[in-house]
XYZ file of C-alpha atoms in Angstrom:
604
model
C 41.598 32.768 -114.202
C 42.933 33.484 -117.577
C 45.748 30.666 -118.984
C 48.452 33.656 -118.839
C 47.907 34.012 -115.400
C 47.778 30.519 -114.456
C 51.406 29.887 -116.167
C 53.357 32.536 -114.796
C 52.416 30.947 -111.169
C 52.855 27.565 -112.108
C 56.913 27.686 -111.163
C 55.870 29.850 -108.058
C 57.907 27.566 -105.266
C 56.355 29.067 -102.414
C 53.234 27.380 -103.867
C 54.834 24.006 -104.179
C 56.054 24.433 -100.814
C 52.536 25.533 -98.726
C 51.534 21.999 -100.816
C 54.020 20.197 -99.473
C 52.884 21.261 -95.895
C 50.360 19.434 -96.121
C 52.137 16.129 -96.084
C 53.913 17.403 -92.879
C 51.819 14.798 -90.826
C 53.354 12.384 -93.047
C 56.744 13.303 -93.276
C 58.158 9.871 -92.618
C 56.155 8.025 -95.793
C 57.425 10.940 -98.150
C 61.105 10.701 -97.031
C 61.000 7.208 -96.858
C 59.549 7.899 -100.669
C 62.726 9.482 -101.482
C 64.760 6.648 -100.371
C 63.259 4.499 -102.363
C 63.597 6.736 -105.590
C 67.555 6.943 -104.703
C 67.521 3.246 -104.517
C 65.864 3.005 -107.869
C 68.102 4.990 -108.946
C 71.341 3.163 -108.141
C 69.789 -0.545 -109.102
C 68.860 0.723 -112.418
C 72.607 0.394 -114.397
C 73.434 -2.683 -112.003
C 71.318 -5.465 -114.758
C 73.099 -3.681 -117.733
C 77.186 -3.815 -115.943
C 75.926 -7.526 -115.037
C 75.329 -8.301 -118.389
C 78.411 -7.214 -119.573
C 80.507 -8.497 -117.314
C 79.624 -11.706 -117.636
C 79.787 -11.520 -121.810
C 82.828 -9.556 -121.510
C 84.782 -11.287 -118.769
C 83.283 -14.835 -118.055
C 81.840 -16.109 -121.665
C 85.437 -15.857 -123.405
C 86.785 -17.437 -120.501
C 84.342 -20.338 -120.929
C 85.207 -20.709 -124.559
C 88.915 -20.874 -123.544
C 88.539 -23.070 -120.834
C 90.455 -26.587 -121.214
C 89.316 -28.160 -118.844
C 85.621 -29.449 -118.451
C 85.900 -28.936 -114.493
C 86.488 -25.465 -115.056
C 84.208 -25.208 -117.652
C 81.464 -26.385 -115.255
C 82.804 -23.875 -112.550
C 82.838 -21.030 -114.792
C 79.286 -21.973 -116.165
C 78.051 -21.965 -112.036
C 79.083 -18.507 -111.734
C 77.379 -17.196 -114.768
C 74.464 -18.862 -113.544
C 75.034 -16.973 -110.092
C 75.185 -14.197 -111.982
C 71.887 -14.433 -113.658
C 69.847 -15.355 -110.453
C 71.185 -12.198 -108.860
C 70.278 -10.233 -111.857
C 66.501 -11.977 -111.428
C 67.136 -11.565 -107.602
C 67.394 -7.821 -108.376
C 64.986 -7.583 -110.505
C 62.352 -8.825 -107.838
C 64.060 -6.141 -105.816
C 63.242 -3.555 -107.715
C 59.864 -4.834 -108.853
C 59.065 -4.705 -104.950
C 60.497 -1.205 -104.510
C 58.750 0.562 -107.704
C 55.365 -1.026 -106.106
C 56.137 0.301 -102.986
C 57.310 3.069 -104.034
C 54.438 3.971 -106.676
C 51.560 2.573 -103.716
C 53.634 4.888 -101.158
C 53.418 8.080 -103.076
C 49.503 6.988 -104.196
C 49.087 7.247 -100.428
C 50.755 10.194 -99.619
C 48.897 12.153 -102.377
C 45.551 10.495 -101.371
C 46.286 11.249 -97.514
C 46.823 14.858 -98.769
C 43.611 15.369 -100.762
C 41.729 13.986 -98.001
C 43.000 16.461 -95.515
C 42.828 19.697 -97.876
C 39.272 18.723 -98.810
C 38.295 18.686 -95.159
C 39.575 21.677 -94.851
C 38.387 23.402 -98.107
C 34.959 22.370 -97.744
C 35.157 23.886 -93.236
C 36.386 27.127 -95.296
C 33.402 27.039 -97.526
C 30.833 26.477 -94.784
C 32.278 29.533 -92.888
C 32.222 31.702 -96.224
C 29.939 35.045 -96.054
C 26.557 34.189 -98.092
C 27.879 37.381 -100.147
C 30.430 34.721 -101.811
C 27.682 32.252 -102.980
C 25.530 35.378 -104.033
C 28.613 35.866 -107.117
C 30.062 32.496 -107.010
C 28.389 29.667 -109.452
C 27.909 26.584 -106.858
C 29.246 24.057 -109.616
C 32.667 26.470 -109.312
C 32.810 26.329 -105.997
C 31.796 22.211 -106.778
C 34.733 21.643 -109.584
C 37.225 23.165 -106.722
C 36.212 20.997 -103.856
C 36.068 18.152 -105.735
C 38.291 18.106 -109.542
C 40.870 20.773 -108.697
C 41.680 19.102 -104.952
C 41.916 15.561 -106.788
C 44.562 16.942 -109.210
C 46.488 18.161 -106.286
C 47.005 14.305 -105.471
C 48.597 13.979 -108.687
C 51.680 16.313 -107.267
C 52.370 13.616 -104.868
C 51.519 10.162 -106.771
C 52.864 11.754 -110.419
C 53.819 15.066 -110.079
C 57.121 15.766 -107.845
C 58.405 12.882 -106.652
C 58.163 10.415 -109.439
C 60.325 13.252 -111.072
C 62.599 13.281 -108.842
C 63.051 9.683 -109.019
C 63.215 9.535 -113.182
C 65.401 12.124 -112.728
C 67.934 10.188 -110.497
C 67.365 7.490 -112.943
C 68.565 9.231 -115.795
C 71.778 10.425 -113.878
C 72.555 6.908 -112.667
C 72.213 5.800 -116.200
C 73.954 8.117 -117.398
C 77.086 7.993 -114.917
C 77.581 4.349 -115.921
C 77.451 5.029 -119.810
C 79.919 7.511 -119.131
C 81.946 5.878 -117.115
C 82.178 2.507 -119.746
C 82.782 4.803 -122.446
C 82.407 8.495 -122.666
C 83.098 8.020 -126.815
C 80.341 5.784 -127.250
C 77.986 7.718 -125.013
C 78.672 10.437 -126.506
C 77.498 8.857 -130.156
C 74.410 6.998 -128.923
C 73.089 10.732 -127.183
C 73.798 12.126 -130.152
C 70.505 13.091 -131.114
C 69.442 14.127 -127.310
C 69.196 17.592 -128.202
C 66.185 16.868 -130.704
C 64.091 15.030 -127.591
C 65.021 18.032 -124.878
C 63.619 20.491 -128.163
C 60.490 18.260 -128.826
C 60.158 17.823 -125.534
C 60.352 21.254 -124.634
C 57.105 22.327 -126.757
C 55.463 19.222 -125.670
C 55.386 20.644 -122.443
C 54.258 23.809 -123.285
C 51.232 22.196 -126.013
C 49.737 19.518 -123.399
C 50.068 22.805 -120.362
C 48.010 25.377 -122.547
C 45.017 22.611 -123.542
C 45.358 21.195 -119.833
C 44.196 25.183 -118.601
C 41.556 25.055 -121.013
C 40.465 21.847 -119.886
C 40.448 22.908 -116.146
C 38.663 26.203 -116.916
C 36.486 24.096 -119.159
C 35.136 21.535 -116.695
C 34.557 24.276 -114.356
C 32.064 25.898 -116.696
C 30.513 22.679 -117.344
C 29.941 21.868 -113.767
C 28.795 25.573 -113.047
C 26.119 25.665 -116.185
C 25.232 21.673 -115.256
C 24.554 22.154 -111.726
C 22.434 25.612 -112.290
C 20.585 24.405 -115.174
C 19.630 21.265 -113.506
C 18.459 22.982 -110.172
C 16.598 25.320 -112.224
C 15.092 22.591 -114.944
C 11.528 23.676 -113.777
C 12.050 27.350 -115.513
C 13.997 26.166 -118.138
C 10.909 23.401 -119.668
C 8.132 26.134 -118.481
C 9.633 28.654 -120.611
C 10.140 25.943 -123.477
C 14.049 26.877 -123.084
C 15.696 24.232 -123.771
C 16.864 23.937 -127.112
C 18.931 26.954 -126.612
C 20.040 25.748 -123.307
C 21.292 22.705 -124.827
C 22.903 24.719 -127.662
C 24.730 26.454 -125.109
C 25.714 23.257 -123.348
C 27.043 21.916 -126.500
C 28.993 24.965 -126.998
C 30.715 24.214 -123.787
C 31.224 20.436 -124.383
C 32.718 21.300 -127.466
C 35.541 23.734 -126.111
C 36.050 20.433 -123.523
C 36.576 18.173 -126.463
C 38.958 20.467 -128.249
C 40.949 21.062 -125.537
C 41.362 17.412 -125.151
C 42.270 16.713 -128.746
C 45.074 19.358 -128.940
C 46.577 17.788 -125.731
C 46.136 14.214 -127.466
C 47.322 15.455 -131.181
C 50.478 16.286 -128.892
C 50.939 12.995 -127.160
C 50.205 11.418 -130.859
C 53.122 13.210 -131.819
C 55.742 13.245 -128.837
C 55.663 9.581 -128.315
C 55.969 8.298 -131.810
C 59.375 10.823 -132.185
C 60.821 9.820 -129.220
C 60.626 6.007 -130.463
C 62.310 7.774 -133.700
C 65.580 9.393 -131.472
C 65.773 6.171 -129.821
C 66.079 4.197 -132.984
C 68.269 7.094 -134.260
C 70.313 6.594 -131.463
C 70.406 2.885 -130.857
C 71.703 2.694 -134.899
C 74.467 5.441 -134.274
C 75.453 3.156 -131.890
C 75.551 -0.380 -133.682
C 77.287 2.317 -137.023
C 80.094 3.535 -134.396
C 80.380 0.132 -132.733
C 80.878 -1.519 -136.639
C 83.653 1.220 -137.373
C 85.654 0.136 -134.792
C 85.018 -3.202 -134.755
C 87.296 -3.577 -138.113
C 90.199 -2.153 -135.446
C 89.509 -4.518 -132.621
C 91.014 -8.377 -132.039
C 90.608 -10.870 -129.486
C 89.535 -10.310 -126.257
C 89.178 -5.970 -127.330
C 86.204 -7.194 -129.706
C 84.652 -9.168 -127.095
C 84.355 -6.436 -124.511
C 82.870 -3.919 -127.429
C 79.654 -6.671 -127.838
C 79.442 -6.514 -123.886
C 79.107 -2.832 -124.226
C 76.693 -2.792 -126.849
C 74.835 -5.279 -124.862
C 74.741 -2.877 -121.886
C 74.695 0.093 -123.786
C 71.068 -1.061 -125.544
C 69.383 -2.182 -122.371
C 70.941 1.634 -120.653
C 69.217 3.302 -123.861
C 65.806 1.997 -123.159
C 66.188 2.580 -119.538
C 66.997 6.097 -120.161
C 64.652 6.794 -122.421
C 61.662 5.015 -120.395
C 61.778 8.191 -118.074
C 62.073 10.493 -120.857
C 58.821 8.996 -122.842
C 56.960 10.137 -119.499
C 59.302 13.051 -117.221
C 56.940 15.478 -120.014
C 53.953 14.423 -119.106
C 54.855 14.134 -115.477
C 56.027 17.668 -115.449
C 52.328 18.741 -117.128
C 50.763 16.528 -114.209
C 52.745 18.590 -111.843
C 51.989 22.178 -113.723
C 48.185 21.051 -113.669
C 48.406 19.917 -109.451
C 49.642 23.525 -109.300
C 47.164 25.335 -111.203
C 44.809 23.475 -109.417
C 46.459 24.050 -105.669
C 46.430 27.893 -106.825
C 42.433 27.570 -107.226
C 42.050 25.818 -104.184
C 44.263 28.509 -101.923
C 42.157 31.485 -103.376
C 39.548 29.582 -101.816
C 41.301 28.772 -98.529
C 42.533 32.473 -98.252
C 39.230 34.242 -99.154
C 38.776 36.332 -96.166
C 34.932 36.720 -96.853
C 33.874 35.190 -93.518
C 32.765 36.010 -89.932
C 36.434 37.337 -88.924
C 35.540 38.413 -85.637
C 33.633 35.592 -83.766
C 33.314 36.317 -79.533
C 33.155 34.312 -76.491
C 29.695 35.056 -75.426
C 28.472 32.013 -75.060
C 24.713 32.086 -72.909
C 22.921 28.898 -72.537
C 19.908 30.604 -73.480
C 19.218 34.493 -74.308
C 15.961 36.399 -73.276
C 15.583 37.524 -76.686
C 15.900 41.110 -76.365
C 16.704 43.181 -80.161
C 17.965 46.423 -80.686
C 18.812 47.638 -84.087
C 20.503 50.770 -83.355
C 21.271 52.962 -86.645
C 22.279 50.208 -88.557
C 23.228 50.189 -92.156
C 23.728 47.895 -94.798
C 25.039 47.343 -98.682
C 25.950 43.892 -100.334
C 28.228 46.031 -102.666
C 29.697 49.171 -101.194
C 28.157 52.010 -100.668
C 25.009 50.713 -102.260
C 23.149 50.423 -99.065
C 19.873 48.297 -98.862
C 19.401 49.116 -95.287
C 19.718 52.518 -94.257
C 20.266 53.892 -90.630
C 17.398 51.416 -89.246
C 16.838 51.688 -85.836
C 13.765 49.523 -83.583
C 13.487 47.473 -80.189
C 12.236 43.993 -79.767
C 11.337 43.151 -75.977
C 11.384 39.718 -75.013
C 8.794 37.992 -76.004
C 7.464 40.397 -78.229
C 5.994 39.650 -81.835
C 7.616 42.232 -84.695
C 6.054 41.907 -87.997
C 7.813 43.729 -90.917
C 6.544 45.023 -94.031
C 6.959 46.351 -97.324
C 7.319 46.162 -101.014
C 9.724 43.790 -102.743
C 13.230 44.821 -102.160
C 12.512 46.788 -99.523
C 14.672 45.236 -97.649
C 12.908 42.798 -94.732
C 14.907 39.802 -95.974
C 18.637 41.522 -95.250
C 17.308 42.614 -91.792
C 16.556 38.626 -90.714
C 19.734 37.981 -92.843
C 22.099 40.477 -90.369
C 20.652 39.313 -87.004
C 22.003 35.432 -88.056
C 25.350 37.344 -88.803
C 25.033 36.052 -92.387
C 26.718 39.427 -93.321
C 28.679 41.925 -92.232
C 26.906 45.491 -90.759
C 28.572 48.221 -92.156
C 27.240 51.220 -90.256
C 25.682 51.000 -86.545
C 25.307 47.992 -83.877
C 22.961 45.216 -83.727
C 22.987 43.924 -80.216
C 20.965 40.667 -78.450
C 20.324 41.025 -74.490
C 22.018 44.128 -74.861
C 25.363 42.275 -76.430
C 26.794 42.959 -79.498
C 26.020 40.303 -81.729
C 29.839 40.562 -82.301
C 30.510 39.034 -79.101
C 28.641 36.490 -79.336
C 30.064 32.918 -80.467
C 28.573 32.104 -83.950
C 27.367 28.524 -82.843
C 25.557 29.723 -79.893
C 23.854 32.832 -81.562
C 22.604 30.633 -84.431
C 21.423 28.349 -82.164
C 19.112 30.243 -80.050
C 17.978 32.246 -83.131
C 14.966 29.732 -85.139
C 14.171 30.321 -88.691
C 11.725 29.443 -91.182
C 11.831 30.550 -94.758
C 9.572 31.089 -97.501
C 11.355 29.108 -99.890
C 12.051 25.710 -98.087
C 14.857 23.659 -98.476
C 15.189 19.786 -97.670
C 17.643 17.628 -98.595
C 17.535 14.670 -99.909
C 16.535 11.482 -97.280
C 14.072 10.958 -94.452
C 11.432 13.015 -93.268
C 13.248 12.353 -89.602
C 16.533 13.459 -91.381
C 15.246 16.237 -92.329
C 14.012 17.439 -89.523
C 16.775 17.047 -87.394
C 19.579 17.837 -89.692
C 20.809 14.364 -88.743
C 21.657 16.073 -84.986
C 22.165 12.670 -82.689
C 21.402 14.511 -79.879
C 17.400 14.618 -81.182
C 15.649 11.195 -80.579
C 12.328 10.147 -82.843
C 10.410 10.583 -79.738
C 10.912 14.060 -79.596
C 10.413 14.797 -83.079
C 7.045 13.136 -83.147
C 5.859 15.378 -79.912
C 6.909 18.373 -81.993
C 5.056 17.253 -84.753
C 2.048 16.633 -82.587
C 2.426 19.696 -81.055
C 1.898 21.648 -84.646
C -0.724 18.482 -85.762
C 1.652 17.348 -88.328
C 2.087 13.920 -87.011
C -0.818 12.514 -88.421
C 0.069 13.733 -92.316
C 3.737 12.214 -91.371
C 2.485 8.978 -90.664
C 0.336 9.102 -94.035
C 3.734 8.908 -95.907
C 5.167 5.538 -97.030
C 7.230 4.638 -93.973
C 6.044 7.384 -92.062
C 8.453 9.038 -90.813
C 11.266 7.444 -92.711
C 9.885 8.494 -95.818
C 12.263 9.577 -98.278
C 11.313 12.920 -99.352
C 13.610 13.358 -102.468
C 16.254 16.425 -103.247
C 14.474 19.380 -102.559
C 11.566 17.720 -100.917
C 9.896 17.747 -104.513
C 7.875 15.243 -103.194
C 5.761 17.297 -100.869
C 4.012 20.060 -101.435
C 4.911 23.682 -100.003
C 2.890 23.678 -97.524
C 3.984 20.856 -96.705
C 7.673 21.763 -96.603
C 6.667 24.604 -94.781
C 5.327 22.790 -91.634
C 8.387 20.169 -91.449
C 10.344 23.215 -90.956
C 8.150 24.664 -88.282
C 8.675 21.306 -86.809
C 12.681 21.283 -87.129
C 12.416 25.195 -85.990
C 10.558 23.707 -82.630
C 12.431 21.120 -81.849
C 15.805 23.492 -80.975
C 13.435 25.495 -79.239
C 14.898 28.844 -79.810
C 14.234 32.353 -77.896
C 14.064 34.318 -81.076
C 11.764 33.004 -84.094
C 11.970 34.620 -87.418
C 9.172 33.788 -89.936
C 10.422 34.559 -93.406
C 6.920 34.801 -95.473
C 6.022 31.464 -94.376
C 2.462 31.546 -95.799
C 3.301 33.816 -98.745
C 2.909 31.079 -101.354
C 0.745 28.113 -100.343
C -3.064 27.723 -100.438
C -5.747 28.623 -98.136
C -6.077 25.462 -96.333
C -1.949 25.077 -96.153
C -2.291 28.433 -94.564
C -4.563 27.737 -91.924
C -2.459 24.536 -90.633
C 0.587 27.165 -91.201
C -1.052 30.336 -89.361
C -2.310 27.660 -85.903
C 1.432 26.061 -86.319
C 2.627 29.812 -86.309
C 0.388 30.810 -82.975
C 1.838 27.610 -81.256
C 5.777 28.676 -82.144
C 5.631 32.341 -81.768
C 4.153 31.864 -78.070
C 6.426 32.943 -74.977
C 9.473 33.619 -78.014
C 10.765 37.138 -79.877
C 9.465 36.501 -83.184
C 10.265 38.424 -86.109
C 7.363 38.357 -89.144
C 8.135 39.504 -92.440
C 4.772 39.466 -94.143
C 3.087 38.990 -97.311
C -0.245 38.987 -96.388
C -1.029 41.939 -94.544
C -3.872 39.589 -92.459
C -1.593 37.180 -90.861
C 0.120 39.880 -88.747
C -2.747 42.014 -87.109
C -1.949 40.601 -83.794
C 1.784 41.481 -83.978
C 2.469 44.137 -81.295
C 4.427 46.278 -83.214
C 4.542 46.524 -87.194
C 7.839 48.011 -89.356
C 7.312 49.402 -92.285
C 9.926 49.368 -94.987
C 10.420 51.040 -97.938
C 13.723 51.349 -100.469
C 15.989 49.987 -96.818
C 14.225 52.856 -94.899
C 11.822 52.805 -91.959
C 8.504 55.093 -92.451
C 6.450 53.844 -90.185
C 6.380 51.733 -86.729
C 3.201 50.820 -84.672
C 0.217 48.067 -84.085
C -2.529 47.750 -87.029
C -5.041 49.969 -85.023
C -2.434 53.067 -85.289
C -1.001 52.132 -88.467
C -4.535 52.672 -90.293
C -5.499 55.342 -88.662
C -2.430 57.377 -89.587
C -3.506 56.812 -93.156
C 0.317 56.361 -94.633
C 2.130 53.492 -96.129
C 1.051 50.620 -94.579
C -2.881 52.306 -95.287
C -1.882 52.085 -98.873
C 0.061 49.055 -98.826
C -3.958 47.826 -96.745
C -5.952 48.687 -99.151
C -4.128 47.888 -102.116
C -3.966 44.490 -101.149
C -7.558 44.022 -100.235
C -8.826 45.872 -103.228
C -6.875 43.351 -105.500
C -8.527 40.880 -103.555
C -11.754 42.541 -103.928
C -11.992 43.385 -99.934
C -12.723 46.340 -98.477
């Protein structure tokens, strides 16, 4: 998002407002918020007209008094006077920490709600969006652009609005003492609104480029890391970390132009509050010369008052800029985190079919396919799986077996033709169910980071140990399990770098048994490992395929002679379909794609 972009949105209200929904379950904290900012508000002139009436009205009469008993009762009710100024004080003290804990809350309450939600959007997204999206993106606005959203709550809006009643209230009672004076000691206002003004604007623009930096950081941090193996093989990473620092430095000097203009803003509005505060004292000396008696004593008492209202006004005004850049930034962010909440990549259509268990019977019926329009990588495929029934597909890289595995999990959308299960439309199906009774085990394997029984599982309650180690028995992977340290509790790392593929392999033939589907797809599952990995794979793959619809996309031409029908692929089309026997004998692609293999293998 370019910076232009993000500022002529920043004031869009409908924005603020579909943020502000979100505190609807919490309607009663935020209004009880604004109470508490309008009773801020009206306490915060109350000290100052305390402290002037008593120098103005009961000091002169204590110096008059002559009497000592009324000295004494004149001296107990400037006393009272000061223990209900500390009496307020305490007051307010409690109601800024309430107030400041309350809209903490609210904001907090708020990001934990719209991250729940953000991150249930992301999980439903079309694998098309994390195809273009960088996953540290997708990180920075799950995580950094939802946390600045708090900020609309806890510094942002509110707090405004309570500075801003503030100010008022302040100002009212200046006024209303003496509009004359007032007038003099704001004299120099204008300046702060001007400097203010282009404070704003400074600390917005290097705020943008800090947002937009820190999501480049994350993106290049989190890809670089996941891919440090090809970065060190290919002795990459000087210029890896060249570009890093590159990066880091457009961070840094976004900072420093946001801090050069806090440096600044602060220091000059200490100078129009000394500007004013002496325009005051100047004005108040003028007409002091005019003033006897009891005239004279009431202009210290507003001086007095008038000194403590200028710092209370300008306390607000020292922070109501940044506040308002807090609030910008909470919208710039909330505008990132909306595309994401309305990106309408995702399984629109989801039905109610909802079988306990399906036979397992696949018809592709003319379907076609493109990740990018009208660039099809499937194209008019048509073929029959009967329950049961073992389908091995073949072909040359980017042929296309990979998006045909890819549409029957409804992963993406089909384009052209129908795809049905049991004769249903995949469409009708319920998402949950389908992926259920569909199993699937990749080439490229991926655990996450925790126990081998986590792993497994996908931390499902539902699966007990005792059925995971009768799986694993049932493949002969219990034994290397219970080699581990801690068996099957063994922490495997991120990645599961701390097994080899094979390895990896047969915990997910294990996690693919255990939710015992009807239809088994076997993504090159022996495409990469060595000869004796591939023996323990090719009995654990006899043992899963049995009695289930299992689709094989093949590497190695050997592993699928007993699959009863073979699909040949070639640039998303189909040119041939049959078993081995009639495949070889019809002397076409897969005969070439035969004997090319073997002859690089030096078999004939």
């Amino acid at each position: 998002m370019s910076e232009k972009g993000s500022q002529k949105r920043i004031f869009d209200f409908s924005l603020l407002r579909r943020v502000f929904r979100f505190a609807a379950p919490y309607k009663k904290k935020f209004y009880v918020s604004l109470v508490l900012a309008i009773l801020l508000a009206i306490l915060s002139p109350i000290r100052p007209w305390l402290i002037q009436v008593t120098i103005n009205d009961w000091v002169p009469k204590g110096a008059a008094a002559t009497s000592l008993l009324t000295k004494v009762d004149i001296v107990d009710i400037v006393i009272w006077i000061t223990l209900i100024q500390v009496g307020l004080l305490l007051v307010e003290v409690l109601f800024r920490f309430y107030f400041s804990f309350l809209t903490a809350w609210l904001g907090q309450a708020v990001v934990k709600d719209l991250r729940v939600k953000v991150y249930k959007k992301v999980l439903g997204l079309n694998l098309a969006q994390f195809d273009t999206t960088p996953i540290g993106t997708l990180t920075t606005r799950t995580i950094n652009d939802i946390e600045a959203i708090n900020d609309i709550f806890s510094e942002g809006l509110i707090p405004i609005i309570a500075d801003l009643l503030s100010i008022i209230a302040i100002l009212a009672f200046m006024f209303w003492v003496d509009w004359r004076l007032t007038l003099i000691s704001l004299a120099p206002f204008p300046f702060l609104i001007i400097a203010t003004y282009y404070f704003k604007e400074s600390v917005n623009k290097s705020f943008i480029r800090v947002r937009n930096a820190v999501a480049s950081l994350n993106a290049f941090v989190q890809e670089h890391i996941t891919g440090m193996s090809i970065v060190q093989a290919f002795a990459s990473e000087e210029r890896q970390f060249n570009k890093f620092k590159k990066i880091n430095r457009e961070h840094r000097n976004a900072n420093v132009k946001a801090i050069f203009a806090y440096s600044v803003f602060f220091p000059l509005v200490e100078i129009v509050l000394a500007v004013g505060t002496g325009l005051m004292v100047w004005w108040a000396a003028t007409h002091a010369l005019k003033l006897e008696g009891q005239e004279a004593q009431s202009l210290i008492g507003k001086m007095i008052s008038f000194y403590l209202c200028l710092n209370l006004l300008f306390r607000p005004l020292r922070v109501i800029a940044d506040k308002f850049n807090v609030l910008q930034m909470g919208m710039v962010a909330s505008e990132r985190v909306f595309k994401v909440l309305d990106n309408d990549d995702y399984i629109k259509t989801e039905g109610t079919y909802a079988p306990e268990q399906v036979k397992g019977k696949i018809v592709f019926d003319h379907v076609s396919f493109a990740y990018v329009e009208e660039r099809y990588v499937l194209k008019d495929i048509s073929f029959t799986a009967q329950p049961g029934e073992t389908i091995a597909i073949v072909g040359h890289t980017g042929s296309g077996k990979t998006s045909i595995i890819s549409l029957l999990n409804r992963l993406y959308h089909i384009q052209k033709g129908t795809l049905s299960i049991d004769d249903v439309k995949i469409e009708e199906y319920k998402l949950d169910v389908l992926r259920r009774n569909i199993g699937v085990v990749l080439q490229d394997v991926f655990l996450f980071s925790g126990s081998v029984l986590d792993n497994i599982t996908l931390r499902n309650a539902a699966i007990s140990r005792e059925q995971v180690i009768a799986a694993a028995k049932m493949i002969d992977m219990h034994d290397f399990i219970m080699q581990l340290p801690g068996g099957y509790d063994y922490n495997v790392m991120e990645r599961g770098s701390s097994l080899s593929l094979g390895q990896r392999q047969l915990l997910s033939f294990i996690r693919a048994l255990l939710y015992n589907p009807s239809i088994l797809i076997l993504d090159e599952a022996t495409s990469s490992v060595d000869t004796e990995s591939e023996i323990l794979i090719q009995k654990a793959i006899d043992k899963l395929i049995a009695g289930r619809t299992s689709i094989v996309i093949a590497h190695r031409l050997s592993t699928i002679r007993k699959a009863s029908k073979i699909i040949v692929l070639d640039k998303g089309e189909i040119k041939e379909i049959g078993n081995h026997d009639e495949l070889m004998k019809n002397q076409g692609f897969y005969y070439k794609l035969h004997q090319m293999q073997f002859e690089k293998q030096g078999v004939m």
